XYZ file of C-alpha atoms in Angstrom:
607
model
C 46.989 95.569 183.205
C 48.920 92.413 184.070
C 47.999 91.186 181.313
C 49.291 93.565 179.147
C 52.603 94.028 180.869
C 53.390 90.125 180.151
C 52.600 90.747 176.242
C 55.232 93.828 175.991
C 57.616 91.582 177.816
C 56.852 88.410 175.654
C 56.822 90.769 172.427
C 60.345 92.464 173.372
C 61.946 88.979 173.858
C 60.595 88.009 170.655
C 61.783 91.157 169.224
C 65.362 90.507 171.040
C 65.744 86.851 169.648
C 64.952 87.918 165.909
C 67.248 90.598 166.128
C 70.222 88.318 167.358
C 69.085 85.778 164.232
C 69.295 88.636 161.559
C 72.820 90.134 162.955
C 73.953 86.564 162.846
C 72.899 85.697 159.073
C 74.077 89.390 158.534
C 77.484 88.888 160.266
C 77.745 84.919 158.126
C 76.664 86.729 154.718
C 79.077 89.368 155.029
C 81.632 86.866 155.398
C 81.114 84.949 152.571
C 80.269 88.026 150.471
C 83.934 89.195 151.054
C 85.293 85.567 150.381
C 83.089 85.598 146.659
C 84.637 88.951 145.835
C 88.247 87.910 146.585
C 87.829 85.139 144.503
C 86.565 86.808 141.756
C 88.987 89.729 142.467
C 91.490 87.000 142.171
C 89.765 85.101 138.781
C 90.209 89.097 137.152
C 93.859 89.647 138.123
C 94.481 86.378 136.547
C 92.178 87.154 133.609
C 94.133 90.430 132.872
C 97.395 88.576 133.274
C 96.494 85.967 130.845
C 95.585 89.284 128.418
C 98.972 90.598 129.095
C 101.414 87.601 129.133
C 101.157 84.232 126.807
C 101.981 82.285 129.161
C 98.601 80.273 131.311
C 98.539 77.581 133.600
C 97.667 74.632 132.346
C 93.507 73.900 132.884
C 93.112 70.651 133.340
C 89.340 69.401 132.531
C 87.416 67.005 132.452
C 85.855 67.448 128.279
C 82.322 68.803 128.069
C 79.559 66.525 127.108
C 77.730 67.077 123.884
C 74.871 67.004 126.078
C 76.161 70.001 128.942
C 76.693 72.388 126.094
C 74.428 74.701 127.470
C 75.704 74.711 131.085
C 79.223 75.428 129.947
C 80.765 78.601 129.948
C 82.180 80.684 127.010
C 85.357 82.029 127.482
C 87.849 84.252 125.219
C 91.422 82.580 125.304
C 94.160 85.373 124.212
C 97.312 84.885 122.415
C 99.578 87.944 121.898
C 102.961 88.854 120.403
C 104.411 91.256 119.348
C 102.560 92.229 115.949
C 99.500 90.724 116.938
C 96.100 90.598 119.949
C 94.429 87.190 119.055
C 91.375 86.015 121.044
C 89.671 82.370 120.647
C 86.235 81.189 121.973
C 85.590 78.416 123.628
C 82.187 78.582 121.893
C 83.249 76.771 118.345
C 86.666 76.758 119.218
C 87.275 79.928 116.279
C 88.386 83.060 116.317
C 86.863 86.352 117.604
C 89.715 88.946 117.660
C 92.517 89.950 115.574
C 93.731 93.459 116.130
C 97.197 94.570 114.174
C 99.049 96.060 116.965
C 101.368 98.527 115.158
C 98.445 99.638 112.934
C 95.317 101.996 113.286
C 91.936 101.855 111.136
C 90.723 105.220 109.756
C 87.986 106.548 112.143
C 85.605 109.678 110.678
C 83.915 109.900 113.846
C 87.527 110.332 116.007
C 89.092 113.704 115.967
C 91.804 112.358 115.456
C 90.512 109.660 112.858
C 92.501 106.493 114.403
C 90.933 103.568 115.876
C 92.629 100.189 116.820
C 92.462 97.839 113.654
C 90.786 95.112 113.862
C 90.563 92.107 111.101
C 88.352 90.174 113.070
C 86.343 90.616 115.862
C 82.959 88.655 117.016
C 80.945 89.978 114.652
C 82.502 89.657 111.537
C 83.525 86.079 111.422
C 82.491 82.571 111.364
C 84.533 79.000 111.038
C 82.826 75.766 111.059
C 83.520 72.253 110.227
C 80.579 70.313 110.245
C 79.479 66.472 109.266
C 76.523 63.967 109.815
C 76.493 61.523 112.235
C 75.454 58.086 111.380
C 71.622 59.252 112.009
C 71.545 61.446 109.327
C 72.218 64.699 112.331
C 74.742 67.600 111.079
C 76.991 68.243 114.363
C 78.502 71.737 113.662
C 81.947 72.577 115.381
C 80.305 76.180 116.045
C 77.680 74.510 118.242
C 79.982 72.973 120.271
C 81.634 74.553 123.442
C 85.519 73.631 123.940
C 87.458 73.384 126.633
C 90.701 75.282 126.346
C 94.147 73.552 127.846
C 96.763 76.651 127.879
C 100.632 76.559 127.022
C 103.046 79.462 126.099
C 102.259 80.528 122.683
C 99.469 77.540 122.221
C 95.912 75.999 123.437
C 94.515 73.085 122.584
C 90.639 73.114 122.911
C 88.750 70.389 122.802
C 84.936 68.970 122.671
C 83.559 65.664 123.730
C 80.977 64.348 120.795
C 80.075 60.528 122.259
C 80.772 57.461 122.952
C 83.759 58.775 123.946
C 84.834 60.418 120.555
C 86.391 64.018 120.676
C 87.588 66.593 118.432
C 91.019 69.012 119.212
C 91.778 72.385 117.665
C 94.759 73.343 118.649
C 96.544 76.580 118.178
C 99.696 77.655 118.367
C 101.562 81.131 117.312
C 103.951 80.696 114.265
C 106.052 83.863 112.935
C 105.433 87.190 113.395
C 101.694 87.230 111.787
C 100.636 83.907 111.874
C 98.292 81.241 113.830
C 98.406 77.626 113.189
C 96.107 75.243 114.033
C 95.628 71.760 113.841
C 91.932 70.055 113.524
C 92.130 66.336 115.153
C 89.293 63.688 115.722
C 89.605 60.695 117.982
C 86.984 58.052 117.904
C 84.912 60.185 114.958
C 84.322 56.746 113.051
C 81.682 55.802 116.151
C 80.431 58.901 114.896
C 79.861 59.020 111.409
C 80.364 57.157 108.626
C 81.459 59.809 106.004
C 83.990 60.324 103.706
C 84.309 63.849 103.780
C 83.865 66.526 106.525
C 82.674 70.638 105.337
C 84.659 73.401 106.063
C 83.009 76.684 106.003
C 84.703 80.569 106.215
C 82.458 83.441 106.297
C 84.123 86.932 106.282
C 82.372 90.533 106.645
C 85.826 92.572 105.586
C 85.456 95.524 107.893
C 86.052 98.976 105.937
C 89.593 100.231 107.388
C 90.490 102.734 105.323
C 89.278 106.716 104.415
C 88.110 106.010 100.740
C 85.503 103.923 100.708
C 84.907 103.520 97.011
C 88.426 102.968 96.779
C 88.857 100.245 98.983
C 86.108 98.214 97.348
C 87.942 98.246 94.279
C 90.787 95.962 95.985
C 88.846 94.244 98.303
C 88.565 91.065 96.979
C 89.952 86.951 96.727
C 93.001 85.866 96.187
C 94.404 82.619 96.045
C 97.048 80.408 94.599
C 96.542 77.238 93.193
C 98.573 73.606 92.570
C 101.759 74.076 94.933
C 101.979 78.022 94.848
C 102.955 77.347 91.177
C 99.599 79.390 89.872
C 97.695 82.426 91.364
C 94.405 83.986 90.176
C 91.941 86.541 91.491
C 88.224 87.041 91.902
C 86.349 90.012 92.062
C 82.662 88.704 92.380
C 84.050 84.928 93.769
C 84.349 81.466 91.717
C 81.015 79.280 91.367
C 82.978 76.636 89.651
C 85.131 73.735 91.558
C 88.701 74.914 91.534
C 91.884 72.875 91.273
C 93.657 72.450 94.766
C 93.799 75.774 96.496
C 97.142 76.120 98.428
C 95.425 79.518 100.473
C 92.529 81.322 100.063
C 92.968 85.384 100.565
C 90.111 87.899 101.975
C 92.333 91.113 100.785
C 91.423 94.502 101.033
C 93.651 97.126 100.172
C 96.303 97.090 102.616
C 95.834 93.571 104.678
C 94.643 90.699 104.412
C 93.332 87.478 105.989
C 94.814 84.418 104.300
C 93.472 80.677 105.487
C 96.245 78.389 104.289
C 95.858 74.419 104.252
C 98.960 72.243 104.520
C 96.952 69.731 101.957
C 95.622 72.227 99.967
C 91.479 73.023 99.636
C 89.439 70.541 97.488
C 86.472 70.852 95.870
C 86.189 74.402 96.888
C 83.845 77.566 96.076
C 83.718 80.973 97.104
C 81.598 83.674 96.722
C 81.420 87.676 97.854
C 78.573 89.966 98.045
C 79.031 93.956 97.983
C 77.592 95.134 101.451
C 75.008 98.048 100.480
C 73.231 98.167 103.464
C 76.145 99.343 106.360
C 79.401 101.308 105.939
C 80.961 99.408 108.758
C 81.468 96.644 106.081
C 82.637 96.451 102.622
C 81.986 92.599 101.382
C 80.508 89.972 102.256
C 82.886 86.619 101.967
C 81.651 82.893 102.222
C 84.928 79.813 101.089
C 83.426 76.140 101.563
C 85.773 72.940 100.808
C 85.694 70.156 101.814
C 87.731 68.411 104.617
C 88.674 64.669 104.399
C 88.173 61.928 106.618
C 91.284 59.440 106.197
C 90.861 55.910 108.022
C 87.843 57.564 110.303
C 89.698 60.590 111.572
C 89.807 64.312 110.568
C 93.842 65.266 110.712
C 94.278 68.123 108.725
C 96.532 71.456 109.209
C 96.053 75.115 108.623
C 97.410 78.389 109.199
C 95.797 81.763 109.859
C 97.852 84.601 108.590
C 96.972 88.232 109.361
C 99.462 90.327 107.088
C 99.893 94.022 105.873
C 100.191 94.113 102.661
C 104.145 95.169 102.175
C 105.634 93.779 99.002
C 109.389 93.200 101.077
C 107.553 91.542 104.192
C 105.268 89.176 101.743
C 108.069 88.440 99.562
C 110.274 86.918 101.738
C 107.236 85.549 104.696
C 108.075 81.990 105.431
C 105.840 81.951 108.815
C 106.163 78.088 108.781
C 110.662 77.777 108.038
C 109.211 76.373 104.578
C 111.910 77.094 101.785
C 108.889 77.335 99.101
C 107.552 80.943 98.391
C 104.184 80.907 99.361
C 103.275 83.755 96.369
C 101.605 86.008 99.342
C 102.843 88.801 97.412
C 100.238 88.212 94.769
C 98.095 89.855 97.274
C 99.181 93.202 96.319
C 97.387 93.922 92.479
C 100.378 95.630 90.940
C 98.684 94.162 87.771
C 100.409 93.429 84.388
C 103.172 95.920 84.524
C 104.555 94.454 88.227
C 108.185 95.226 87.481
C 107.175 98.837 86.856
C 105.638 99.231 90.014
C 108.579 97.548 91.574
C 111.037 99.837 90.525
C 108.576 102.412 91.722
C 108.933 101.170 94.898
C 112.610 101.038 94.984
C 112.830 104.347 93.922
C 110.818 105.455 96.567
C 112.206 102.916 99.318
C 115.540 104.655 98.167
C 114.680 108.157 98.687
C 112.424 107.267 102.213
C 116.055 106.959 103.276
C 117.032 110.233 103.614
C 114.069 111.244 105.473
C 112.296 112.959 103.045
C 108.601 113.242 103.469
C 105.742 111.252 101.122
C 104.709 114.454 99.407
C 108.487 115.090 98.220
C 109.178 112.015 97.280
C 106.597 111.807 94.790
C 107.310 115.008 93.334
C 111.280 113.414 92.806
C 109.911 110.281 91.532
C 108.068 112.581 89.052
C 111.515 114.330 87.560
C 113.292 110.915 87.634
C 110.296 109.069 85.151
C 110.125 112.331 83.300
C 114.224 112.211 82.631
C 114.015 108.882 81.521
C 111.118 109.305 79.138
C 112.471 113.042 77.548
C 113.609 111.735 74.837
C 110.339 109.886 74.000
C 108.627 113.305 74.025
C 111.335 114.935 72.323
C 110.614 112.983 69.516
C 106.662 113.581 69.833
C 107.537 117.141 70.067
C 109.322 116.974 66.834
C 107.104 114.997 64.690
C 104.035 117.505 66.010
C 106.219 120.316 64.439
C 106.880 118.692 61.241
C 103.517 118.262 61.028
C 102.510 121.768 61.675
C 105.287 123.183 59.497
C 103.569 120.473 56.736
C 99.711 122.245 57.384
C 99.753 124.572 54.745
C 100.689 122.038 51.849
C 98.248 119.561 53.020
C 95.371 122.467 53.574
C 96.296 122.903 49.515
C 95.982 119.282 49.000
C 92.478 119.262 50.604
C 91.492 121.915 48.544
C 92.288 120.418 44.924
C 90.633 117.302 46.096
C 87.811 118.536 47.992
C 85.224 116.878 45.201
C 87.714 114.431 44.599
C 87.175 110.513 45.905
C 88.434 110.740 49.120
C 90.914 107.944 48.735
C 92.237 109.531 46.417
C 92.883 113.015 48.219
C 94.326 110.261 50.852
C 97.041 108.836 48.482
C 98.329 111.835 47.721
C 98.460 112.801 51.375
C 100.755 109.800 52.122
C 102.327 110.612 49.140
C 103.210 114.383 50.437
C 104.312 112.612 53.670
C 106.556 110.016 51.904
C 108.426 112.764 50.134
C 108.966 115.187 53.067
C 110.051 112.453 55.363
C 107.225 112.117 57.780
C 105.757 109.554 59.220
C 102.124 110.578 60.560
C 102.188 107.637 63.086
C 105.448 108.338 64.649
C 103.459 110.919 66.806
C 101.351 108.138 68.036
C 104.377 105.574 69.199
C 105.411 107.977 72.089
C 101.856 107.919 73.983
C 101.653 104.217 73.489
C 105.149 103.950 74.920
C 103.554 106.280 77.930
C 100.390 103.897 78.325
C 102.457 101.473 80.609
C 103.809 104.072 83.036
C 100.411 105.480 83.188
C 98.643 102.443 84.024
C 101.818 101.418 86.687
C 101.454 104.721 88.539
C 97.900 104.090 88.621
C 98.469 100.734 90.330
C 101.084 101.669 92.309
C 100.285 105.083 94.342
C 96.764 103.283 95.841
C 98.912 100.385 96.446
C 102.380 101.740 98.345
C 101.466 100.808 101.874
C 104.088 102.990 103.044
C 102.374 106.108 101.700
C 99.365 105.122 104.149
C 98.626 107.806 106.156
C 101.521 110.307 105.409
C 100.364 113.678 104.966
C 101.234 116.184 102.714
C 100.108 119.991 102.540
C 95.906 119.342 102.839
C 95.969 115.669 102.524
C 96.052 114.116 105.517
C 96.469 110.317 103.871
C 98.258 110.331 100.320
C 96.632 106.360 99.882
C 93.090 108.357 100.067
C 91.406 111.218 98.403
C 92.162 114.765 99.697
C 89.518 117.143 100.694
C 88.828 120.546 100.891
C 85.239 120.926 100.731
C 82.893 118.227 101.498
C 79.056 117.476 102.157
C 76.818 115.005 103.802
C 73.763 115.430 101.669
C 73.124 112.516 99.661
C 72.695 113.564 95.235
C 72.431 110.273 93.771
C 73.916 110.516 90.088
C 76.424 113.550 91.278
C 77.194 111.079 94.660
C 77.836 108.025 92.558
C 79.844 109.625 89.839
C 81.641 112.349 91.530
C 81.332 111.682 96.091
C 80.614 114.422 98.831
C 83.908 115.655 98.703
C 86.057 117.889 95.881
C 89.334 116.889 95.944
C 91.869 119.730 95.223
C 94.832 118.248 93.481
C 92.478 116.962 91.056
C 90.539 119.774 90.234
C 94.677 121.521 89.759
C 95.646 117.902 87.419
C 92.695 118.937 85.734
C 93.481 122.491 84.944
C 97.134 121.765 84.259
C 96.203 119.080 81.912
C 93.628 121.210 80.120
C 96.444 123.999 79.450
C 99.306 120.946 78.356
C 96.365 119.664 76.035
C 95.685 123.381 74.567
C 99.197 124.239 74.207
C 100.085 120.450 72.401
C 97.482 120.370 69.880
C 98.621 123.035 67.953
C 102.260 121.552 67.883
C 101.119 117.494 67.929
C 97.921 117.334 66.002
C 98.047 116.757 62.151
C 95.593 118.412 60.330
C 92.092 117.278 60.374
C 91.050 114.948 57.315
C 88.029 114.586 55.988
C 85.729 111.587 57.422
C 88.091 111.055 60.037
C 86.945 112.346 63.657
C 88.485 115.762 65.639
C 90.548 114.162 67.857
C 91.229 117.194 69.413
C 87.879 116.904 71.166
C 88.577 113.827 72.807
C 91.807 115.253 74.253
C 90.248 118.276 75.368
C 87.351 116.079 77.072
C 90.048 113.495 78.784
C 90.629 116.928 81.295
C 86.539 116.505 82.625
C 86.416 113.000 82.925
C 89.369 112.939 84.695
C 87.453 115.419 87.702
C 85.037 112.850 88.204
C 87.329 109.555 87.599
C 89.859 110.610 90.030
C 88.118 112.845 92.789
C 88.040 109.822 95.075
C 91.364 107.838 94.466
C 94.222 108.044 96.164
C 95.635 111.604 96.247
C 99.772 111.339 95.737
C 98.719 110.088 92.395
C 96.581 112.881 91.442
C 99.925 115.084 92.725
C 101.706 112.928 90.383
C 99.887 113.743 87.956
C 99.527 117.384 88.884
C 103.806 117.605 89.095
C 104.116 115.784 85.686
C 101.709 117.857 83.438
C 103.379 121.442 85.087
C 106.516 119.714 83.665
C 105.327 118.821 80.634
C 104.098 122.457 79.731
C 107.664 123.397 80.996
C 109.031 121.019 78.343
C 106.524 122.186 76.010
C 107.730 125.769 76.061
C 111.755 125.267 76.430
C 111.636 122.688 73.528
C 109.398 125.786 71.533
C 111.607 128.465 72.108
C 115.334 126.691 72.395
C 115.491 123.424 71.134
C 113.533 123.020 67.898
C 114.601 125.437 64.818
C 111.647 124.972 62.793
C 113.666 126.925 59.601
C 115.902 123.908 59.963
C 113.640 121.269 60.279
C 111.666 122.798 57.074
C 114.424 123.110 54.692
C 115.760 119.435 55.648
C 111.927 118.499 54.729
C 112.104 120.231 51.545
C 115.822 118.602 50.782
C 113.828 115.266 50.978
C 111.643 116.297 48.680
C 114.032 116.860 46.052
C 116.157 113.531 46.687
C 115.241 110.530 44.408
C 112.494 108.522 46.012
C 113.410 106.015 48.292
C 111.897 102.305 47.785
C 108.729 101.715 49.737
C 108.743 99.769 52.799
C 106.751 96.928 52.939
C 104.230 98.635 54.939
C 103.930 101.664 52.796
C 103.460 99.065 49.967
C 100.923 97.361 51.879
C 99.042 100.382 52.752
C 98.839 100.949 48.677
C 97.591 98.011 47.860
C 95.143 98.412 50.407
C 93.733 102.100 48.811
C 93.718 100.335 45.373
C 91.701 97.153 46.527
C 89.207 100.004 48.345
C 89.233 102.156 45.145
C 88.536 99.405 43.027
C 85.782 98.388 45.344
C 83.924 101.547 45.385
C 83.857 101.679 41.985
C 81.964 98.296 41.884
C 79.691 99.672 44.378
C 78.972 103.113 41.840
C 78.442 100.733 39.222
C-alpha cells in the first residue's frame, strides 16, 4: 500500500508540473497570437487605405533576385481617380484591373441588369516584353516578380535580372482616362546582346453590352498610322507588317482600350479570333511589335488609355498636353457619311438640352430629316403620278408591239416619254438621294453612346434590341438568322413599311415592261428581310424607322388628296405633246444610238 500511495503522489506532481508547462506555452501563444493579428489587422487598414486614397508610403526594397522569384510575394498596387479603379501586379509588372467608375456593364443574370464595368481584369489580359539573353534563354517580363516603390498618382516597379542589371516600369496617372508608363533597362547589355526586344498584348474583350450579335459587329482594331496623319481598321486583324503604328485600339462598341507608343509600333501584327466557345467574351486579340534596344538599353514610352467612346470627349482628348489630335475619334465607325452622323448628333445633343427623353428625341429628329428631305419626295411623288396617269398609253403601246422586236416597242416607249415630258429615271434620283441618310442612321443610332441605356416605352436600352417575347431554346438556322427574342418595333417598321410599299407602288411604279423584272416584288420582299435583319440591332433605330414610314404614308395620302391635281398634271403632259420637239440631250442621243447599235446587232445574230 505504501507503495502505491508514493506512485499517486509522484503521478500528481507529474501531472501538476505538465499542467503549469501547457498554461505557460498557452499564456506565451496567446500573446503572440494577438500581436500577429494586430499586425495584420494593421497591414489590412493600410491595404484598404491604399484602395481608397492614391497616395502610399514609399516601400523601400531591396530588388528581387531573378533567382527568389518564387519566394516573392504578388501584390495588386491600385491607382484611382476619379473616372477610373486601376490595379497593377507585382507579378509581370502589368495590369489586372480597369473598372470605368461612372459606367455599368449589362448583366442578364442581375435583376436589375448592371454590373461594375470592367475592361480588364486578371483574366482577360496579358503584357509581356520579352528577349534572349546572351545564352540563347527568353527572359519574359511576365515571369518576373516586381517590386513596387509608391508615389501619389505613380509606382515604379522594378525587377533585378543579373549581374546587377534591372528593368523599371513605371506608371503614373495622366488625364482623366489615361496610364502612362515608362519601360527602362539598366545594365541589359550584360544581358543580352540583341537588337530588338518583343512586345506582346493579348486581349479577351469582355462582352459589356445587351446585344451580343451586335456588339461583335464593332468590336474590332483600330489604329492610326505615320503621325496620326492615317487611320485604318481591321475586322479579322492585319498579317502583313504595317507602317509605324502611332496606337493600336481593342474597340468594342462603346469603349475601348488603346496602347499608344510615344515612338510609334514597328514591325507590328495583329490578329483577332471570334470567341465561340463562352459568352463572357466576344474576341480574342493578340498585337506583337517589336521594341528597340538603343546603345544596350530598352527606353521606350507608352500610354494606356481606357475611354468611352463619346465623339466630344475623343475629339478634343489630349491626355498627354500634346497639341496634335491623336484621331481617337476614329474609334467610333460613323463610316463614310461621318458628317451626317455628326449633325445627327448635334441635333440630338441640341434637343438632350431641354430634358427631353431618348425615345422623344428620336421621334423629333425623325420630323426634322423628313422636313428637309419633303421636297425630294415631293418630286418622287410627282413623277410616280405622271407615270400612272401615262399607264394607259403605254399598256396601248405594249399591245401594238407585243410581236414586235422588243427594242423596238422600247424606242417608242422613250419616244412616248420624250413627248409627254417624263423622265422614267427621275423617280429613281430621290431614293438614291435617300441611300446616304439611310446608311447614316444606320451607323449612327448603334453608335450614340448617349442613347446607352435610356429607356423608352418596352425598351429598356435604345443602343440594344427591344424585347417582348423571348426564349432560351437553342433553333439553329431560326437562332442565327432571326435570335431568341422578337423585337416589337420591328415587327411594327415592318408592317408600316409593308402598307407605305403597297400604297407607293401604285403611284411610283412605271408599268411593267417586257423582259425587265417586277420590281414590285423586291419592294414588297425588303418588308421580311427587314424582320430578320433588324430584330437584334439597336432599337431607337428600328423606332426611327417605325416614326418615318407612319410619316411617309401620312405624306403619301395628303400629297393624294390635296396637293397633286392629276387633271392638271395630264393636260400640261398632253400640251407637251403638241409643242414642237425639243432637241435631244446628249444622253437621250446616246441612249439611241445605243438601241440602233443593239438592233443592228440582233439582226446579225438572225442572220
Amino acid at each position: 500500500m505504501q507503495q502505491k500511495s508514493n506512485f499517486d503522489k509522484n503521478q500528481i506532481i507529474g501531472f501538476i508540473l505538465i499542467g503549469i508547462i501547457l498554461i505557460g506555452f498557452l499564456v506565451y501563444s496567446s500573446k503572440q497570437q494577438q500581436k500577429t493579428i494586430l499586425e495584420d489587422q494593421k497591414v489590412e487598414k493600410q491595404t484598404i487605405a491604399s484602395e481608397n486614397k492614391i497616395e502610399q508610403s514609399t516601400v523601400t526594397t531591396k530588388p528581387i533576385q531573378l533567382d527568389s522569384i518564387e519566394e516573392a510575394k504578388v501584390q495588386l498596387i491600385p491607382f484611382s481617380n476619379e473616372q477610373l479603379d486601376i490595379k497593377i501586379s507585382t507579378q509581370g509588372a502589368q495590369l489586372r484591373g480597369v473598372r470605368l467608375k461612372k459606367w455599368t456593364a449589362y448583366d442578364e443574370a442581375n435583376e436589375s441588369h448592371k454590373k461594375d464595368l470592367f475592361l480588364v481584369n486578371e483574366e482577360n489580359t496579358d503584357f509581356n516584353i520579352s528577349f534572349k539573353d546572351k545564352t540563347g534563354k527568353i527572359i519574359n517580363t511576365r515571369d518576373l516578380v516586381f517590386t513596387p516603390q509608391v508615389g501619389k498618382d505613380e509606382a515604379t516597379f522594378t525587377a533585378n535580372l543579373a549581374n546587377g542589371s534591372y528593368i523599371q516600369f513605371i506608371y503614373k496617372l495622366y488625364g482623366e482616362y489615361s496610364l502612362n508608363f515608362n519601360v527602362k533597362t539598366q545594365g541589359l547589355s550584360q544581358i543580352t546582346s540583341g537588337k530588338n526586344a518583343t512586345l506582346d498584348w493579348q486581349q479577351n474583350a469582355i462582352a459589356l453590352e445587351k446585344g451580343r450579335s451586335q456588339e461583335l459587329i464593332y468590336t474590332e482594331y483600330r489604329y492610326s498610322l505615320n503621325d496620326y496623319k492615317q487611320t485604318d481598321y481591321d475586322t479579322n486583324g492585319f498579317t502583313e507588317d504595317k507602317d509605324k503604328i502611332d496606337w493600336i485600339s481593342v474597340k468594342q462598341q462603346f469603349f475601348a482600350t488603346i496602347l499608344e507608343a510615344k515612338n510609334g509600333f514597328h514591325n507590328s501584327k495583329g490578329e483577332q479570333t471570334k470567341d465561340e466557345d463562352t459568352s463572357k467574351y466576344l474576341k480574342k486579340f493578340t498585337f506583337t511589335s517589336i521594341v528597340p534596344i538603343h546603345q544596350g538599353e530598352i527606353n521606350e514610352n507608352y500610354t494606356w488609355n481606357f475611354l468611352p467612346l463619346n465623339y466630344d470627349l475623343l475629339k478634343s482628348y489630349k491626355a498627354d498636353n500634346n497639341e496634335i489630335s491623336k484621331q481617337f475619334s476614329y474609334n467610333i465607325p460613323f463610316g463614310w457619311m461621318k458628317w451626317l452622323c455628326i449633325f445627327y448628333l448635334w441635333i440630338y445633343q441640341f434637343l438632350e438640352k431641354f430634358g427631353i427623353p431618348a425615345g422623344w428625341i428620336i421621334f423629333l429628329m425623325t420630323i426634322v430629316v423628313k422636313l428637309v428631305t419633303s421636297p425630294i419626295m415631293y418630286k418622287q411623288y410627282i413623277q410616280g403620278a405622271k407615270m400612272r396617269i401615262l399607264k394607259p398609253e403605254l399598256d396601248e403601246i405594249n399591245e401594238k408591239n407585243k410581236n414586235a422586236d422588243p427594242l423596238k416597242k422600247q424606242q417608242a416607249t422613250m419616244e412616248l416619254y420624250r413627248k409627254a415630258g417624263v423622265n422614267p429615271l427621275a423617280g429613281c434620283l430621290p431614293a438614291l438621294i435617300q441611300i446616304p441618310i439611310f446608311y447614316s442612321l444606320f451607323r449612327f443610332f448603334p453608335n450614340n453612346i448617349a442613347m446607352r441605356g435610356k429607356s423608352f416605352l418596352w425598351a429598356n436600352d435604345l443602343t440594344a434590341y427591344d424585347s417582348i417575347y423571348q426564349w432560351n431554346t437553342h433553333i439553329p438556322i431560326l437562332s442565327s438568322f432571326y435570335g431568341n427574342h422578337i423585337s416589337l418595333f420591328t415587327l411594327l417598321y415592318c408592317i408600316a413599311l409593308l402598307i407605305y410599299t403597297k400604297m407607293s407602288t401604285s403611284t411610283m411604279q412605271p408599268p411593267k415592261q417586257e423582259g425587265m423584272p417586277d420590281m414590285r416584288f423586291m419592294m414588297y420582299l425588303m418588308p421580311v428581310m427587314f424582320i430578320f435583319w433588324l430584330n437584334s440591332y439597336a432599337a431607337g433605330l428600328s423606332w426611327y424607322y417605325l416614326v418615318s414610314n407612319v410619316i411617309n404614308i401620312l405624306l403619301i395620302i395628303l400629297i393624294k388628296n390635296y396637293f397633286i391635281d392629276e387633271k392638271k398634271i395630264h393636260a400640261k403632259m398632253q400640251e407637251n405633246k403638241l409643242k414642237p420637239a425639243k432637241k435631244k440631250s446628249k444622253w437621250q442621243q446616246k441612249m439611241q444610238q445605243m438601241m440602233e447599235q443593239a438592233q443592228q446587232q440582233q439582226a446579225k445574230n438572225k442572220k
